PDB file of C-alpha atoms and ligand atoms in Angstrom:
ATOM      1  CA  MET T 971      21.836 -26.174 -18.415  1.00 94.00           C
ATOM      2  CA  GLU T 972      18.244 -26.799 -17.783  1.00 97.00           C
ATOM      3  CA  GLY T 973      16.219 -23.662 -18.797  1.00 97.00           C
ATOM      4  CA  ILE T 974      12.869 -22.735 -19.624  1.00 97.00           C
ATOM      5  CA  VAL T 975      12.453 -19.718 -23.156  1.00 96.00           C
ATOM      6  CA  LEU T 976      11.263 -16.929 -22.113  1.00 95.00           C
ATOM      7  CA  LYS T 977      11.120 -14.948 -25.623  1.00 94.00           C
ATOM      8  CA  THR T 978      12.157 -15.666 -28.949  1.00 94.00           C
ATOM      9  CA  ILE T 979      13.294 -13.356 -31.457  1.00 94.00           C
ATOM     10  CA  ASP T 980      14.839 -13.304 -34.792  1.00 93.00           C
ATOM     11  CA  TYR T 981      17.606 -12.807 -35.625  1.00 92.00           C
ATOM     12  CA  LYS T 982      19.509 -12.980 -38.357  1.00 88.00           C
ATOM     13  CA  GLU T 983      18.852 -14.609 -41.313  1.00 86.00           C
ATOM     14  CA  LYS T 984      16.573 -18.285 -40.240  1.00 89.00           C
ATOM     15  CA  SER T 985      18.574 -17.621 -36.267  1.00 93.00           C
ATOM     16  CA  LYS T 986      15.939 -16.829 -33.148  1.00 94.00           C
ATOM     17  CA  LEU T 987      18.192 -15.646 -30.266  1.00 96.00           C
ATOM     18  CA  VAL T 988      16.280 -17.590 -27.216  1.00 96.00           C
ATOM     19  CA  TYR T 989      15.945 -15.669 -23.204  1.00 96.00           C
ATOM     20  CA  LEU T 990      16.068 -18.776 -21.010  1.00 97.00           C
ATOM     21  CA  TYR T 991      15.212 -18.142 -17.213  1.00 98.00           C
ATOM     22  CA  THR T 992      17.360 -21.395 -15.097  1.00 97.00           C
ATOM     23  CA  LYS T 993      18.337 -21.775 -11.875  1.00 97.00           C
ATOM     24  CA  ALA T 994      21.845 -19.536 -12.489  1.00 95.00           C
ATOM     25  CA  GLY T 995      19.268 -17.155 -13.611  1.00 96.00           C
ATOM     26  CA  LEU T 996      18.826 -14.886 -16.874  1.00 96.00           C
ATOM     27  CA  ILE T 997      21.016 -15.632 -20.290  1.00 95.00           C
ATOM     28  CA  SER T 998      20.003 -15.543 -23.870  1.00 96.00           C
ATOM     29  CA  VAL T 999      20.767 -18.007 -26.758  1.00 96.00           C
ATOM     30  CA  LYS T1000      20.973 -17.826 -30.352  1.00 95.00           C
ATOM     31  CA  ALA T1001      19.604 -21.163 -32.442  1.00 94.00           C
ATOM     32  CA  LEU T1002      21.534 -21.227 -34.962  1.00 91.00           C
ATOM     33  CA  ASP T1003      18.236 -22.656 -38.058  1.00 86.00           C
ATOM     34  CA  ALA T1004      16.287 -22.400 -35.905  1.00 81.00           C
ATOM     35  CA  ASN T1005      12.737 -23.147 -37.941  1.00 76.00           C
ATOM     36  CA  LYS T1006      14.059 -26.312 -39.160  1.00 78.00           C
ATOM     37  CA  THR T1007      16.115 -28.054 -36.690  1.00 78.00           C
ATOM     38  CA  LYS T1008      15.125 -26.255 -33.519  1.00 81.00           C
ATOM     39  CA  LEU T1009      11.915 -26.050 -32.958  1.00 81.00           C
ATOM     40  CA  GLY T1010      10.976 -27.294 -29.295  1.00 86.00           C
ATOM     41  CA  PHE T1011      14.450 -25.314 -28.538  1.00 91.00           C
ATOM     42  CA  VAL T1012      12.034 -21.741 -30.248  1.00 90.00           C
ATOM     43  CA  THR T1013       8.448 -22.815 -28.237  1.00 91.00           C
ATOM     44  CA  THR T1014       7.830 -20.296 -25.267  1.00 92.00           C
ATOM     45  CA  LEU T1015       7.497 -22.254 -21.628  1.00 94.00           C
ATOM     46  CA  ASN T1016       9.146 -25.176 -22.262  1.00 95.00           C
ATOM     47  CA  GLN T1017      11.400 -26.410 -20.188  1.00 96.00           C
ATOM     48  CA  VAL T1018      14.239 -28.053 -21.762  1.00 97.00           C
ATOM     49  CA  GLU T1019      18.224 -29.019 -21.644  1.00 96.00           C
ATOM     50  CA  PHE T1020      20.739 -28.004 -23.288  1.00 96.00           C
ATOM     51  CA  GLU T1021      24.428 -27.356 -23.736  1.00 96.00           C
ATOM     52  CA  MET T1022      25.805 -24.647 -25.302  1.00 96.00           C
ATOM     53  CA  THR T1023      29.183 -23.018 -26.718  1.00 96.00           C
ATOM     54  CA  SER T1024      30.876 -20.653 -24.536  1.00 94.00           C
ATOM     55  CA  GLY T1025      31.315 -16.751 -24.755  1.00 89.00           C
ATOM     56  CA  LYS T1026      29.150 -13.828 -24.644  1.00 88.00           C
ATOM     57  CA  LEU T1027      26.176 -14.927 -26.236  1.00 91.00           C
ATOM     58  CA  PRO T1028      26.632 -18.666 -26.763  1.00 95.00           C
ATOM     59  CA  THR T1029      25.061 -20.643 -28.985  1.00 95.00           C
ATOM     60  CA  VAL T1030      22.730 -23.742 -28.954  1.00 95.00           C
ATOM     61  CA  THR T1031      24.557 -27.092 -29.825  1.00 94.00           C
ATOM     62  CA  GLU T1032      22.340 -29.225 -28.840  1.00 93.00           C
ATOM     63  CA  TYR T1033      18.834 -30.301 -26.691  1.00 95.00           C
ATOM     64  CA  SER T1034      16.037 -32.033 -26.070  1.00 94.00           C
ATOM     65  CA  LEU T1035      12.442 -31.331 -24.559  1.00 95.00           C
ATOM     66  CA  LYS T1036      11.601 -32.105 -20.763  1.00 96.00           C
ATOM     67  CA  LYS T1037       7.992 -31.208 -20.718  1.00 95.00           C
ATOM     68  CA  SER T1038       6.126 -28.405 -23.058  1.00 93.00           C
ATOM     69  CA  PHE T1039       3.179 -26.374 -21.192  1.00 94.00           C
ATOM     70  CA  TYR T1040       1.477 -25.699 -24.374  1.00 88.00           C
ATOM     71  CA  SER T1041      -1.574 -26.651 -23.783  1.00 91.00           C
ATOM     72  CA  ILE T1042      -2.106 -22.990 -21.490  1.00 94.00           C
ATOM     73  CA  TYR T1043      -1.862 -21.054 -24.745  1.00 93.00           C
ATOM     74  CA  GLU T1044      -5.454 -22.757 -25.636  1.00 94.00           C
ATOM     75  CA  ASN T1045      -6.226 -19.917 -22.191  1.00 96.00           C
ATOM     76  CA  LEU T1046      -6.392 -16.623 -23.537  1.00 96.00           C
ATOM     77  CA  THR T1047      -6.680 -16.039 -19.442  1.00 97.00           C
ATOM     78  CA  LYS T1048      -3.951 -18.503 -19.003  1.00 97.00           C
ATOM     79  CA  VAL T1049      -2.188 -16.117 -21.556  1.00 96.00           C
ATOM     80  CA  GLY T1050      -2.870 -13.778 -20.202  1.00 97.00           C
ATOM     81  CA  VAL T1051      -1.591 -13.502 -16.903  1.00 97.00           C
ATOM     82  CA  LEU T1052       1.642 -15.884 -17.575  1.00 96.00           C
ATOM     83  CA  THR T1053       2.257 -11.844 -19.162  1.00 96.00           C
ATOM     84  CA  PRO T1054       2.675 -10.158 -15.488  1.00 98.00           C
ATOM     85  CA  ILE T1055       4.821 -12.753 -14.814  1.00 98.00           C
ATOM     86  CA  LEU T1056       6.955 -13.822 -16.866  1.00 97.00           C
ATOM     87  CA  ASP T1057       8.092  -9.712 -16.358  1.00 97.00           C
ATOM     88  CA  VAL T1058       8.446 -10.443 -12.972  1.00 98.00           C
ATOM     89  CA  ILE T1059      11.270 -12.641 -13.877  1.00 98.00           C
ATOM     90  CA  PHE T1060      12.632 -10.349 -16.669  1.00 97.00           C
ATOM     91  CA  HIS T1061      13.604  -8.098 -13.647  1.00 97.00           C
ATOM     92  CA  LEU T1062      14.758 -10.012 -11.799  1.00 97.00           C
ATOM     93  CA  GLU T1063      17.838  -8.400  -9.822  1.00 92.00           C
ATOM     94  CA  GLU T1064      21.739  -9.684  -9.215  1.00 88.00           C
ATOM     95  CA  GLY T1065      22.000 -11.594  -7.243  1.00 92.00           C
ATOM     96  CA  VAL T1066      18.484 -13.601  -5.874  1.00 97.00           C
ATOM     97  CA  ASN T1067      17.955 -17.288  -5.446  1.00 97.00           C
ATOM     98  CA  HIS T1068      17.651 -17.935  -9.147  1.00 98.00           C
ATOM     99  CA  SER T1069      17.474 -21.606  -8.191  1.00 97.00           C
ATOM    100  CA  ARG T1070      15.103 -20.899  -5.877  1.00 97.00           C
ATOM    101  CA  ILE T1071      12.949 -19.269  -8.196  1.00 98.00           C
ATOM    102  CA  TYR T1072      13.273 -21.085 -11.286  1.00 98.00           C
ATOM    103  CA  SER T1073      11.441 -24.234  -8.871  1.00 97.00           C
ATOM    104  CA  PHE T1074       8.488 -21.394  -7.851  1.00 98.00           C
ATOM    105  CA  LEU T1075       8.409 -20.397 -11.256  1.00 98.00           C
ATOM    106  CA  ILE T1076       8.033 -24.043 -12.784  1.00 97.00           C
ATOM    107  CA  GLN T1077       5.725 -24.837 -10.353  1.00 97.00           C
ATOM    108  CA  THR T1078       2.974 -21.479 -11.156  1.00 97.00           C
ATOM    109  CA  ILE T1079       3.563 -22.734 -14.741  1.00 97.00           C
ATOM    110  CA  ASN T1080       2.581 -26.116 -13.473  1.00 96.00           C
ATOM    111  CA  GLU T1081      -0.152 -25.354 -11.465  1.00 96.00           C
ATOM    112  CA  LEU T1082      -1.821 -22.398 -14.198  1.00 96.00           C
ATOM    113  CA  LEU T1083      -1.895 -25.791 -15.842  1.00 95.00           C
ATOM    114  CA  ALA T1084      -4.033 -27.747 -14.103  1.00 95.00           C
ATOM    115  CA  THR T1085      -6.035 -24.858 -12.912  1.00 95.00           C
ATOM    116  CA  GLU T1086      -9.511 -23.502 -13.318  1.00 94.00           C
ATOM    117  CA  GLU T1087      -8.759 -20.539 -11.506  1.00 95.00           C
ATOM    118  CA  PRO T1088      -5.938 -18.416 -13.269  1.00 97.00           C
ATOM    119  CA  TYR T1089      -5.856 -15.369 -10.923  1.00 97.00           C
ATOM    120  CA  MET T1090      -5.382 -17.218  -8.119  1.00 97.00           C
ATOM    121  CA  VAL T1091      -1.936 -18.503  -9.337  1.00 98.00           C
ATOM    122  CA  LEU T1092      -1.293 -14.955  -9.889  1.00 98.00           C
ATOM    123  CA  SER T1093      -1.945 -14.061  -7.170  1.00 98.00           C
ATOM    124  CA  VAL T1094       0.262 -16.379  -4.937  1.00 98.00           C
ATOM    125  CA  PHE T1095       3.226 -15.369  -7.634  1.00 98.00           C
ATOM    126  CA  LEU T1096       2.895 -11.692  -7.497  1.00 98.00           C
ATOM    127  CA  VAL T1097       2.618 -11.790  -3.576  1.00 98.00           C
ATOM    128  CA  LYS T1098       4.828 -14.221  -2.840  1.00 98.00           C
ATOM    129  CA  MET T1099       7.725 -12.602  -5.400  1.00 98.00           C
ATOM    130  CA  LEU T1100       7.403  -9.302  -3.225  1.00 98.00           C
ATOM    131  CA  ALA T1101      10.214 -10.462  -0.878  1.00 97.00           C
ATOM    132  CA  VAL T1102      12.751 -11.437  -3.834  1.00 97.00           C
ATOM    133  CA  PHE T1103      12.647  -7.869  -4.375  1.00 97.00           C
ATOM    134  CA  GLY T1104      13.486  -7.453  -1.298  1.00 97.00           C
ATOM    135  CA  ILE T1105      10.161  -4.870  -0.232  1.00 98.00           C
ATOM    136  CA  LYS T1106       8.053  -8.147   1.675  1.00 98.00           C
ATOM    137  CA  PRO T1107       4.250  -5.845   2.830  1.00 98.00           C
ATOM    138  CA  GLU T1108       4.552  -6.927   7.336  1.00 98.00           C
ATOM    139  CA  LEU T1109       2.216  -9.055   7.210  1.00 97.00           C
ATOM    140  CA  LYS T1110       2.858 -10.388  11.745  1.00 97.00           C
ATOM    141  CA  LYS T1111       2.306  -6.919  13.049  1.00 97.00           C
ATOM    142  CA  CYS T1112       2.543  -3.242  12.875  1.00 97.00           C
ATOM    143  CA  VAL T1113       4.293  -1.447  10.266  1.00 96.00           C
ATOM    144  CA  HIS T1114       3.705   1.779  12.346  1.00 96.00           C
ATOM    145  CA  CYS T1115       3.817   0.372  15.949  1.00 96.00           C
ATOM    146  CA  SER T1116       4.914  -3.474  15.587  1.00 96.00           C
ATOM    147  CA  ARG T1117       1.576  -4.358  17.668  1.00 95.00           C
ATOM    148  CA  THR T1118       0.568  -7.661  16.637  1.00 94.00           C
ATOM    149  CA  THR T1119      -3.899  -6.412  16.775  1.00 93.00           C
ATOM    150  CA  LEU T1120      -4.710  -6.393  13.178  1.00 93.00           C
ATOM    151  CA  VAL T1121      -7.107  -5.094  11.427  1.00 92.00           C
ATOM    152  CA  ASN T1122      -6.290  -3.451   8.493  1.00 92.00           C
ATOM    153  CA  PHE T1123      -3.962  -3.798   5.298  1.00 94.00           C
ATOM    154  CA  SER T1124      -2.137  -0.788   3.601  1.00 93.00           C
ATOM    155  CA  SER T1125      -0.060  -0.827   0.196  1.00 94.00           C
ATOM    156  CA  LEU T1126       1.074   2.951   0.898  1.00 93.00           C
ATOM    157  CA  ASP T1127       2.651   1.720   4.104  1.00 94.00           C
ATOM    158  CA  GLY T1128       4.246  -1.634   3.236  1.00 96.00           C
ATOM    159  CA  GLY T1129       1.895  -4.027   5.568  1.00 96.00           C
ATOM    160  CA  ALA T1130      -0.692  -4.638   8.195  1.00 96.00           C
ATOM    161  CA  LEU T1131      -1.929  -1.691  10.087  1.00 94.00           C
ATOM    162  CA  CYS T1132      -3.254  -1.743  14.198  1.00 94.00           C
ATOM    163  CA  ASP T1133      -6.463  -0.429  15.063  1.00 90.00           C
ATOM    164  CA  SER T1134      -4.612   3.057  16.136  1.00 90.00           C
ATOM    165  CA  CYS T1135      -2.437   3.687  13.942  1.00 92.00           C
ATOM    166  CA  SER T1136      -5.560   3.190  10.440  1.00 85.00           C
ATOM    167  CA  ILE T1137      -7.993   5.631  11.669  1.00 76.00           C
ATOM    168  CA  TYR T1138      -7.040   7.071   8.469  1.00 70.00           C
ATOM    169  CA  HIS T1139      -8.779   3.613   6.425  1.00 67.00           C
ATOM    170  CA  GLU T1140     -11.233   2.259   6.292  1.00 70.00           C
ATOM    171  CA  LYS T1141     -10.992  -1.037   7.931  1.00 69.00           C
ATOM    172  CA  ASN T1142      -9.684  -4.130   5.800  1.00 77.00           C
ATOM    173  CA  CYS T1143      -9.304  -7.139   7.928  1.00 88.00           C
ATOM    174  CA  ASN T1144     -10.384  -8.821   4.439  1.00 93.00           C
ATOM    175  CA  LEU T1145      -7.328  -7.912   2.511  1.00 93.00           C
ATOM    176  CA  LEU T1146      -4.991  -8.003   5.430  1.00 95.00           C
ATOM    177  CA  ASN T1147      -6.212 -11.676   6.203  1.00 96.00           C
ATOM    178  CA  ASP T1148      -5.841 -12.006   2.017  1.00 97.00           C
ATOM    179  CA  PHE T1149      -1.901 -10.665   1.681  1.00 97.00           C
ATOM    180  CA  GLN T1150      -1.345 -13.784   4.898  1.00 97.00           C
ATOM    181  CA  GLN T1151      -3.453 -16.880   2.663  1.00 97.00           C
ATOM    182  CA  LEU T1152      -1.222 -15.619  -0.455  1.00 97.00           C
ATOM    183  CA  TYR T1153       2.205 -14.803   0.955  1.00 98.00           C
ATOM    184  CA  TYR T1154       2.111 -17.663   2.862  1.00 97.00           C
ATOM    185  CA  VAL T1155       0.145 -20.736   1.026  1.00 96.00           C
ATOM    186  CA  LYS T1156       1.627 -23.908  -0.121  1.00 93.00           C
ATOM    187  CA  ASP T1157      -1.394 -26.045  -1.130  1.00 93.00           C
ATOM    188  CA  TYR T1158      -3.074 -24.156  -3.873  1.00 92.00           C
ATOM    189  CA  GLN T1159      -6.348 -25.929  -2.807  1.00 90.00           C
ATOM    190  CA  ASN T1160      -7.040 -23.914   0.805  1.00 91.00           C
ATOM    191  CA  LEU T1161      -6.795 -20.566  -0.085  1.00 95.00           C
ATOM    192  CA  SER T1162     -10.328 -19.146  -0.013  1.00 95.00           C
ATOM    193  CA  LEU T1163      -9.574 -15.824  -0.788  1.00 95.00           C
ATOM    194  CA  ASN T1164     -12.642 -12.892   1.019  1.00 95.00           C
ATOM    195  CA  LEU T1165     -12.578 -10.004  -2.190  1.00 95.00           C
ATOM    196  CA  THR T1166     -13.201 -10.855  -5.797  1.00 96.00           C
ATOM    197  CA  TYR T1167      -8.900 -11.361  -7.572  1.00 96.00           C
ATOM    198  CA  ASN T1168     -10.284  -8.213  -9.018  1.00 95.00           C
ATOM    199  CA  GLU T1169      -9.837  -5.778  -5.533  1.00 95.00           C
ATOM    200  CA  ILE T1170      -6.749  -8.218  -4.580  1.00 96.00           C
ATOM    201  CA  LEU T1171      -5.247  -7.702  -8.246  1.00 97.00           C
ATOM    202  CA  ASP T1172      -5.299  -4.323  -8.099  1.00 96.00           C
ATOM    203  CA  GLU T1173      -4.312  -3.976  -4.867  1.00 96.00           C
ATOM    204  CA  ILE T1174      -1.506  -6.187  -5.375  1.00 98.00           C
ATOM    205  CA  TYR T1175      -0.711  -4.124  -8.049  1.00 98.00           C
ATOM    206  CA  GLN T1176      -0.835  -0.740  -6.477  1.00 97.00           C
ATOM    207  CA  TYR T1177       1.316  -2.222  -3.714  1.00 98.00           C
ATOM    208  CA  TYR T1178       4.476  -3.168  -6.770  1.00 98.00           C
ATOM    209  CA  ALA T1179       3.582   0.600  -7.885  1.00 98.00           C
ATOM    210  CA  ILE T1180       4.517   1.834  -4.365  1.00 98.00           C
ATOM    211  CA  HIS T1181       7.207  -0.211  -3.869  1.00 98.00           C
ATOM    212  CA  ALA T1182       9.182  -1.809  -6.640  1.00 97.00           C
ATOM    213  CA  ASN T1183      11.576  -0.375  -8.820  1.00 94.00           C
ATOM    214  CA  PHE T1184      10.344  -1.302 -12.082  1.00 96.00           C
ATOM    215  CA  LYS T1185       6.793  -0.411 -14.007  1.00 97.00           C
ATOM    216  CA  LEU T1186       4.844  -3.843 -14.151  1.00 97.00           C
ATOM    217  CA  LYS T1187       3.394  -5.619 -16.608  1.00 97.00           C
ATOM    218  CA  GLU T1188       0.077  -5.661 -15.321  1.00 97.00           C
ATOM    219  CA  TYR T1189      -3.038  -8.145 -16.693  1.00 96.00           C
ATOM    220  CA  HIS T1190      -6.939  -6.714 -15.172  1.00 92.00           C
ATOM    221  CA  LEU T1191      -9.642  -9.502 -15.547  1.00 85.00           C
TER     222      LEU T1191
HETATM  223 ZN1  LIG G1321       0.558   0.458  15.647  1.00 52.71          ZN
END
C-alpha cells in the first residue's frame, strides 16, 4: 500500500501510532520500535510504500521510502500553510473519492515544495476541495436567479451574483474572478490573481466558516 504520513503520536514505549493518507482513505498503523527501525516511516510528509498486518489497529511490517518532502520544513511559511491543508484531509467524510484526493494532495505538496508562493498553493487547494465537501461555490451563474451577467461573489450566498441580486453588496468582480481562477486552474503558473493573498484567504476562510460542517484550522499571513 502507498501513503503519505500526516501525523505521528507516541504509542506505548518506543512505538508510534502513524496516521497516513492513502488512496483508500485515512488509516492509522502501529510502528513498533519506531525510533530505531522505522524512522523513515514516522516522519511527517514522507511518502511510503508499506505492508501491514490485518486487524483493527494494524502494525507496519515493512516499508520503503518513496519520496521525502522534508525540505518543506526549511520554510516556515510552507510549514504554516500545511496546517489547513492537512486539517482538510483529516476532515474528509466517508464515501469521497480518496484515490483522486490522494493524487491531488501529492500534487499540492509537490507544488508547495517547488513554489515561491505558498499562499497560492494553499488557496488553490482550499478552493478546489470545497467540491469534495459538497459546498462548491456557484461560479458560472447567479446563485439566486441563474443570470450569467455576473458582477460579484458572496461567501454568504455561496457564489456569484448578478447585478440585480447584489444590490446589497459592494460590487467585487475581482473576488469572483479570483475564485474562478483558483477553482478551475490547471497550471499554477497561469494564475494571475487580482486580490492580495491576505484578502483572498480571508474570504476562503469565511466561506469554510459559513458552509463547512467543521472548524478549519486557519493559517494567516
Ligand atoms: Zn441574480
